[in-house]
C-alpha angles and dihedrals in degrees: 000000000000119000095250113031095191104030093126097047129080094166114130138150111216118227097172142333091297103016132083147150119241103206118225096346095135094050097097089056102044095108092052093044092052092047090052091048091054090057093044095049093048086065099034111023118205114260140178107253126200124244123228087259091058098255122139112237112241093217119069110229143194136161146219130195136055091308132031129202114237139172134199138142089294094060147265116309148137119257131186092220136056106251090215097055103019087228127119114272114263113275118266111256115243088236091062092049095048094043091051093046093050093046091049091049091049088055093049103268114117127202098014110175111181120203097181133050118186113200116203125191114200122194119192108294094025119119144153123246122228111286143149124242094233105138092087124099094216114062091167091075119079128236120244119200123189120196125206132174126005118025117259135195109241117206116211114183139164138281089276123058093232094063108107108245126231119236129227129172112235114206133199108293098016118138123206122198128186133168144124110045089002097046097104099040116135112250140167147155127257116233108287115256116231118258144125119257112205092230107027103027120211098357148076123219120201127190115198115190121197144164098242107161 
């Protein structure tokens, strides 16, 4: 991988003072990302976890990295081990770490070193309600979100849940970054519209990289 993935691109769609979408910036690395995901998910298959309220999440999730985000009736939290296997989550590929660091730098956040990557699989009809990413210990680090497959409508709201969120369509290969003043904004994903992506079929895959520990 070249030293600066995005050196020749200044394209960005602002979402807030310290939040933006970088359109298509993961596209050159899709083959390598999918190959890495295949290895990760052979060890830690995606699964539908249960929220503290007893609801089944519509997206199937797994993780890689030193910490993995989980949910069950006891709450939301990061764990170093996969609760299904009792084994550590698969290691985070160097590609994921460099891609996230370069995207963060392109959005104005230097020296981002993620230790957690949440992998969401959305089938048509699956979505994510408005929420804050607030289980991490380090709110100084940004969040980097990579979209693959079918397009999805991303909701980006305010620091209170009752602020009406803006909507932006995230396409295959888009990377969203938010941090700083925008780090604790509520955000979500509308239920995925049905469709057929030429590479990934009837699904969307999202990788969300964070500094959790």
